[in-house]
Short mmCIF file of N, CA, C and O and ligand atoms in Angstrom, two decimals:
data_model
loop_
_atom_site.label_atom_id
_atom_site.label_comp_id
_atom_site.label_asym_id
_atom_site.label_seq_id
_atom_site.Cartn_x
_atom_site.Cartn_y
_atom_site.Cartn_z
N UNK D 1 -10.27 21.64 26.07
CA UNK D 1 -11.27 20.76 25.43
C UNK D 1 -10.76 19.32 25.39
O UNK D 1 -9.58 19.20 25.08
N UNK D 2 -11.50 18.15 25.66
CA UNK D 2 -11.23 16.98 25.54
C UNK D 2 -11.85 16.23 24.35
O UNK D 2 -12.84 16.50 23.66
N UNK D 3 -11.12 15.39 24.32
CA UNK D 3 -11.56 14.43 22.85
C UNK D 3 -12.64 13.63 23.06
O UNK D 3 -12.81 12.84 23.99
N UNK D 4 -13.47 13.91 22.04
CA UNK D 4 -14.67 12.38 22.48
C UNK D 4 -14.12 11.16 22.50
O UNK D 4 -13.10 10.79 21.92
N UNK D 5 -14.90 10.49 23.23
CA UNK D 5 -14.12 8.85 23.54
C UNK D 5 -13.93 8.35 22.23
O UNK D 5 -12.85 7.86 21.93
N UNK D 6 -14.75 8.41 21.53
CA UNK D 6 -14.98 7.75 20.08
C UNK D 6 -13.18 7.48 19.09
O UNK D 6 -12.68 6.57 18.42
N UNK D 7 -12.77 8.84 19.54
CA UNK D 7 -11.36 8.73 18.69
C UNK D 7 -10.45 8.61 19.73
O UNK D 7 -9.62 9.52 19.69
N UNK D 8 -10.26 7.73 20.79
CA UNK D 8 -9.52 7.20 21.62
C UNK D 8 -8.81 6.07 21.24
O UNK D 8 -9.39 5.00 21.08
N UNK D 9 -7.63 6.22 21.08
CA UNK D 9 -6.94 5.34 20.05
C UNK D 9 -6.77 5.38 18.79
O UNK D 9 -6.10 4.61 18.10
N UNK D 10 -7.61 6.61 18.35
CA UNK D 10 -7.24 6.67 16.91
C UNK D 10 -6.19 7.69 16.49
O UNK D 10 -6.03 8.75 17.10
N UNK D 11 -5.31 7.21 15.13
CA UNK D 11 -4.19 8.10 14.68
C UNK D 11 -4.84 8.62 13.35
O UNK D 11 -5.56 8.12 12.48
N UNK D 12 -4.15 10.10 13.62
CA UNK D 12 -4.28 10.78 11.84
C UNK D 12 -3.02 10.09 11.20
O UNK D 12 -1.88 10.09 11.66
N UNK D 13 -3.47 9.51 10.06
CA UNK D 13 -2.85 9.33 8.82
C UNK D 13 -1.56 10.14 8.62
O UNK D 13 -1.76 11.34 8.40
N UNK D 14 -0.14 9.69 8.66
CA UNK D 14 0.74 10.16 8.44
C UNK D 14 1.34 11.01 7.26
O UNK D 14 2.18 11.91 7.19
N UNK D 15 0.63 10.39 6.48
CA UNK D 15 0.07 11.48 4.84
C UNK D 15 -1.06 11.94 4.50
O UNK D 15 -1.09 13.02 3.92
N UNK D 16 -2.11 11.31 4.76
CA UNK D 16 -3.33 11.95 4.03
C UNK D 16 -4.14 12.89 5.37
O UNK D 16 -4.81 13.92 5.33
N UNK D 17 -3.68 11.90 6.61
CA UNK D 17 -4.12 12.84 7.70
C UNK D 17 -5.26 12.38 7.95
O UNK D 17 -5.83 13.14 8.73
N UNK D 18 -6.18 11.12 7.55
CA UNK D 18 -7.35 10.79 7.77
C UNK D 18 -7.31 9.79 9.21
O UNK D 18 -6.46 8.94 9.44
N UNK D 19 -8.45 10.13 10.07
CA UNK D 19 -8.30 9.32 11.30
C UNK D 19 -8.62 7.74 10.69
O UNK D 19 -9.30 7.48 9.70
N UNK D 20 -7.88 6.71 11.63
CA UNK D 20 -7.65 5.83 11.14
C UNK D 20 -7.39 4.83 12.85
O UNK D 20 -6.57 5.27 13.65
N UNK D 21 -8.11 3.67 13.14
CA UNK D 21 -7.51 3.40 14.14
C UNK D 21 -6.23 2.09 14.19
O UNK D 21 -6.51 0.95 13.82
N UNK D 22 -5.37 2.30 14.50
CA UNK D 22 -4.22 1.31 14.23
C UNK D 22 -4.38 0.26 14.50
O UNK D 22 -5.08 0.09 15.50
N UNK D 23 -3.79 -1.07 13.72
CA UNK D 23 -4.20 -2.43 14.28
C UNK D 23 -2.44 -2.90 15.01
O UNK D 23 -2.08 -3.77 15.80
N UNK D 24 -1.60 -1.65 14.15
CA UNK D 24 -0.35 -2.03 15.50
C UNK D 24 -0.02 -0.82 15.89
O UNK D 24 0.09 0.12 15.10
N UNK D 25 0.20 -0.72 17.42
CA UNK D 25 0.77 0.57 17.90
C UNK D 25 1.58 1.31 17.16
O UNK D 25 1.48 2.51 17.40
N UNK D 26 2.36 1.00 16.33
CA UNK D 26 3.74 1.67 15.23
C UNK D 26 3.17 1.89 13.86
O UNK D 26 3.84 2.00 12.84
N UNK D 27 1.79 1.94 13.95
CA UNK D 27 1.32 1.81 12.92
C UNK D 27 0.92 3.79 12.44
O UNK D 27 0.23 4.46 13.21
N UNK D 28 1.47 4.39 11.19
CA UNK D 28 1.00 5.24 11.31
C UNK D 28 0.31 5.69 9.77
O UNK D 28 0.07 6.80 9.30
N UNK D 29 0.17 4.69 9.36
CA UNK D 29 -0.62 5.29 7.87
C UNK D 29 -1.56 4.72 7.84
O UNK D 29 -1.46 3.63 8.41
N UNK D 30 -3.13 5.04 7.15
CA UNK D 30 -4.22 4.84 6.86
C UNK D 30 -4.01 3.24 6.27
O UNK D 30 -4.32 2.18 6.83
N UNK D 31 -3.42 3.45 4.98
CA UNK D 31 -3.56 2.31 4.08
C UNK D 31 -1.89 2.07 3.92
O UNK D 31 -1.01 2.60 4.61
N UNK D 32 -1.69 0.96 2.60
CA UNK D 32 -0.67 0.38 2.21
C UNK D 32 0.02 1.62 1.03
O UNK D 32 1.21 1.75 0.76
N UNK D 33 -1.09 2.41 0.51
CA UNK D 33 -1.17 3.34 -0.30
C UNK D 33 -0.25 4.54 0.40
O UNK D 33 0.81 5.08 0.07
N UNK D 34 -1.08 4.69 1.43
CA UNK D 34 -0.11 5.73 2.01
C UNK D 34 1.00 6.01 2.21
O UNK D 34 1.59 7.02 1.83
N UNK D 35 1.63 4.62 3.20
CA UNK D 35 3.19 4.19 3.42
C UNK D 35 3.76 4.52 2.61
O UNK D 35 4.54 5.47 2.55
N UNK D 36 3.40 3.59 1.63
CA UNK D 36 4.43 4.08 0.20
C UNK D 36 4.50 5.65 -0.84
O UNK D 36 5.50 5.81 -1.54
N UNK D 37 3.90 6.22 -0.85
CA UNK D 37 3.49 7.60 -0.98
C UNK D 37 4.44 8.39 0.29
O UNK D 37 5.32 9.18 -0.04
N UNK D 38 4.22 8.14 1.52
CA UNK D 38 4.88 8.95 2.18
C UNK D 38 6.54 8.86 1.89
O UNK D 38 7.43 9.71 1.87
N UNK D 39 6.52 7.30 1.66
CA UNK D 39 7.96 6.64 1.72
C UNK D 39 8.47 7.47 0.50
O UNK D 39 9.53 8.10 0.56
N UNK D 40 7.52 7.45 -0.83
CA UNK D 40 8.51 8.29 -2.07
C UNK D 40 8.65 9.72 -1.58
O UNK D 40 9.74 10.25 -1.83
N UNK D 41 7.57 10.57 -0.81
CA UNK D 41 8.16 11.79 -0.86
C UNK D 41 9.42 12.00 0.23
O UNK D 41 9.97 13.09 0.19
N UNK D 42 9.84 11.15 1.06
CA UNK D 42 10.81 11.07 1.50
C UNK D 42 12.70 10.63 0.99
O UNK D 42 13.81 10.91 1.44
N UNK D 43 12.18 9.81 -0.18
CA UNK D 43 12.85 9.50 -1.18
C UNK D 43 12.30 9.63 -2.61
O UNK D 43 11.46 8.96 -3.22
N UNK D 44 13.12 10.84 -2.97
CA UNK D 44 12.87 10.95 -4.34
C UNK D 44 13.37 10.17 -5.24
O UNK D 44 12.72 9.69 -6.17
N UNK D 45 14.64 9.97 -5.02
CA UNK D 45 15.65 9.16 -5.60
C UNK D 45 15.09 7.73 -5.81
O UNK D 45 15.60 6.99 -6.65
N UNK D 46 14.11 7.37 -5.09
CA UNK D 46 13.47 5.74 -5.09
C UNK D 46 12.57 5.89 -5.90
O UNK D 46 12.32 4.82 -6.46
N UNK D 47 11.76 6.98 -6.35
CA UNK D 47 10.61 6.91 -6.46
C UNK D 47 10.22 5.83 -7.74
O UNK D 47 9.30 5.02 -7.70
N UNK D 48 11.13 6.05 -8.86
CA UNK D 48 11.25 5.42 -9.90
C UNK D 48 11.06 4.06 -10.05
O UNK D 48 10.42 3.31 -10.78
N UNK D 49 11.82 3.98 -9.12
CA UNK D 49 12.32 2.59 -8.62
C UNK D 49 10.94 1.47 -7.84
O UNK D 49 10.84 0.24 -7.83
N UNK D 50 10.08 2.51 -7.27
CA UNK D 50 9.12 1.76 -6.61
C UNK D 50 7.92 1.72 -7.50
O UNK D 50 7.04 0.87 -7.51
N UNK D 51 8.06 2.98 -8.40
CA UNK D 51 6.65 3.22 -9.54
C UNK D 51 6.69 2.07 -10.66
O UNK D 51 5.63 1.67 -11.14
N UNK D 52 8.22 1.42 -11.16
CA UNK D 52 8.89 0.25 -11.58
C UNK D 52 8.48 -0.64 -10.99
O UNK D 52 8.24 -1.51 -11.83
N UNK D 53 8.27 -0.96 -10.12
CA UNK D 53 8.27 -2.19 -9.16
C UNK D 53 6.58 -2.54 -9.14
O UNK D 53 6.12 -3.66 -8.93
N UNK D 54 5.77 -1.32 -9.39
CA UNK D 54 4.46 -1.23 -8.58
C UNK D 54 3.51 -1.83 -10.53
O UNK D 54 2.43 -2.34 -10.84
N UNK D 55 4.66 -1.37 -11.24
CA UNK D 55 4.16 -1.88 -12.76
C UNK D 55 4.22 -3.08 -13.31
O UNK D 55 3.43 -3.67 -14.04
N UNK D 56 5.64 -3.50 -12.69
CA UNK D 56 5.56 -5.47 -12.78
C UNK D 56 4.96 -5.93 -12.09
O UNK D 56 4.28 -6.85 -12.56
N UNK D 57 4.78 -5.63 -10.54
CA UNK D 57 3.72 -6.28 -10.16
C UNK D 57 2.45 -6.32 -10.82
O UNK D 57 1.76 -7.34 -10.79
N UNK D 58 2.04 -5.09 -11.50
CA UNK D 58 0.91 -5.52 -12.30
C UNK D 58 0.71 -6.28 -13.18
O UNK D 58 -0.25 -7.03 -13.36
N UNK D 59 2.20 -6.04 -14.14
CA UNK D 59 2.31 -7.18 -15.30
C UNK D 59 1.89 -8.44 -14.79
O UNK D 59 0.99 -9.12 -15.28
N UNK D 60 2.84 -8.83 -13.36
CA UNK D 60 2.55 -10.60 -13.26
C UNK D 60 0.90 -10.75 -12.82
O UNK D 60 0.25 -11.78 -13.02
N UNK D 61 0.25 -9.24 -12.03
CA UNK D 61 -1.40 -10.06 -12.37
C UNK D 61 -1.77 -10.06 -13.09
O UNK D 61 -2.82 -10.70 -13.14
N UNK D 62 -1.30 -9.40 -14.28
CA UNK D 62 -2.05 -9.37 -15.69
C UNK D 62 -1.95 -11.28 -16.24
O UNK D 62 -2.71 -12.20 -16.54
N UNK D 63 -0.44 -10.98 -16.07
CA UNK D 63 0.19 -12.58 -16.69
C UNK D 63 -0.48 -13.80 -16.29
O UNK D 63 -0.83 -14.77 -16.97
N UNK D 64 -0.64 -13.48 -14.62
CA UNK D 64 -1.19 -15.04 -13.53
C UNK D 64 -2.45 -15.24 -14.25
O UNK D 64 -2.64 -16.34 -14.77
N UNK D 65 -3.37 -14.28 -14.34
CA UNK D 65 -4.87 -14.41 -14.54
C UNK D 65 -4.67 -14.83 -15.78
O UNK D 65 -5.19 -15.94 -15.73
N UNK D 66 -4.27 -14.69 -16.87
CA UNK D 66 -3.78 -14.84 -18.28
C UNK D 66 -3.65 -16.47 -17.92
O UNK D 66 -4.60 -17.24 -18.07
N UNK D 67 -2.50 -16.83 -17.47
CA UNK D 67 -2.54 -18.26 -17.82
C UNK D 67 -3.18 -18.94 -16.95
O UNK D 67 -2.95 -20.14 -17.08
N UNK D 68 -4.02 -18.66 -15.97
CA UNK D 68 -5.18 -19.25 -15.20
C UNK D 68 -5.99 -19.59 -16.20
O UNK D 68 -5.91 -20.75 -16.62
N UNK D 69 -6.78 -18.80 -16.71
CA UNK D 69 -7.74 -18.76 -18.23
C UNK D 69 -6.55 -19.89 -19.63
O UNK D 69 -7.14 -20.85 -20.13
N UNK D 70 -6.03 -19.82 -19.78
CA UNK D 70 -5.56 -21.06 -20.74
C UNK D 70 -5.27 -21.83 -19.73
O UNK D 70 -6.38 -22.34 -19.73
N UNK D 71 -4.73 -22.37 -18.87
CA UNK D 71 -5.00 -23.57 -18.38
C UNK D 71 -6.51 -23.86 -18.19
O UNK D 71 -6.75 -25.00 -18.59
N UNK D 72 -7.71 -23.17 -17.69
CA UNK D 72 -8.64 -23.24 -17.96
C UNK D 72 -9.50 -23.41 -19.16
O UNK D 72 -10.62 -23.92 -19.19
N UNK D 73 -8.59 -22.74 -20.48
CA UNK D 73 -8.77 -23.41 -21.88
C UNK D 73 -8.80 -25.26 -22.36
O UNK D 73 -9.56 -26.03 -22.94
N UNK D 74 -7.53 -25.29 -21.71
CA UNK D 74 -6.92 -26.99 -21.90
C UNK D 74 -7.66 -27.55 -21.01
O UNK D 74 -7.42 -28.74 -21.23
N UNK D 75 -8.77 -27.52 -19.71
CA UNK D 75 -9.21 -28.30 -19.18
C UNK D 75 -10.33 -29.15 -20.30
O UNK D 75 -10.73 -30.31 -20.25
N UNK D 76 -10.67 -27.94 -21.37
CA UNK D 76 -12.22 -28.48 -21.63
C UNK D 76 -12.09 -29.05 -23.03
O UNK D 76 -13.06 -29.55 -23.59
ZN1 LIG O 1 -3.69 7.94 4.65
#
């Protein structure tokens, strides 16, 4: 059996397994979500470390938008 043309060039998702067509040849995960998901179950030992990482990053959008809005206070 041959593949329809349609998924010519396309890769399954290296974790979730969803077809996906790559925008770089080395490319093998759906999303940004994935990578990193695949990356912790490959490293457990990190995982902490990246779930840490993935929480300050939230803090500082919490923070940026925060003082966007008071500097936007002091304009008026
Ligand atoms: Zn995926």
């Amino acid at each position: 059996m041959t593949e329809p043309a349609s998924t010519a060039g396309e890769n399954a998702c290296g974790h979730c397994g969803t077809k996906f067509r790559p925008k770089r040849r080395w490319q093998r995960f759906c999303s940004r979500a994935c990578r990193f998901a695949d990356w912790n179950d490959r490293n457990p030992r990190q995982r902490a470390v990246t779930e840490q990482l993935q929480r300050i990053e939230a803090k500082i959008d919490a923070l940026s938008s925060e003082t966007v809005l008071k500097k936007e206070a002091e304009c008026r």
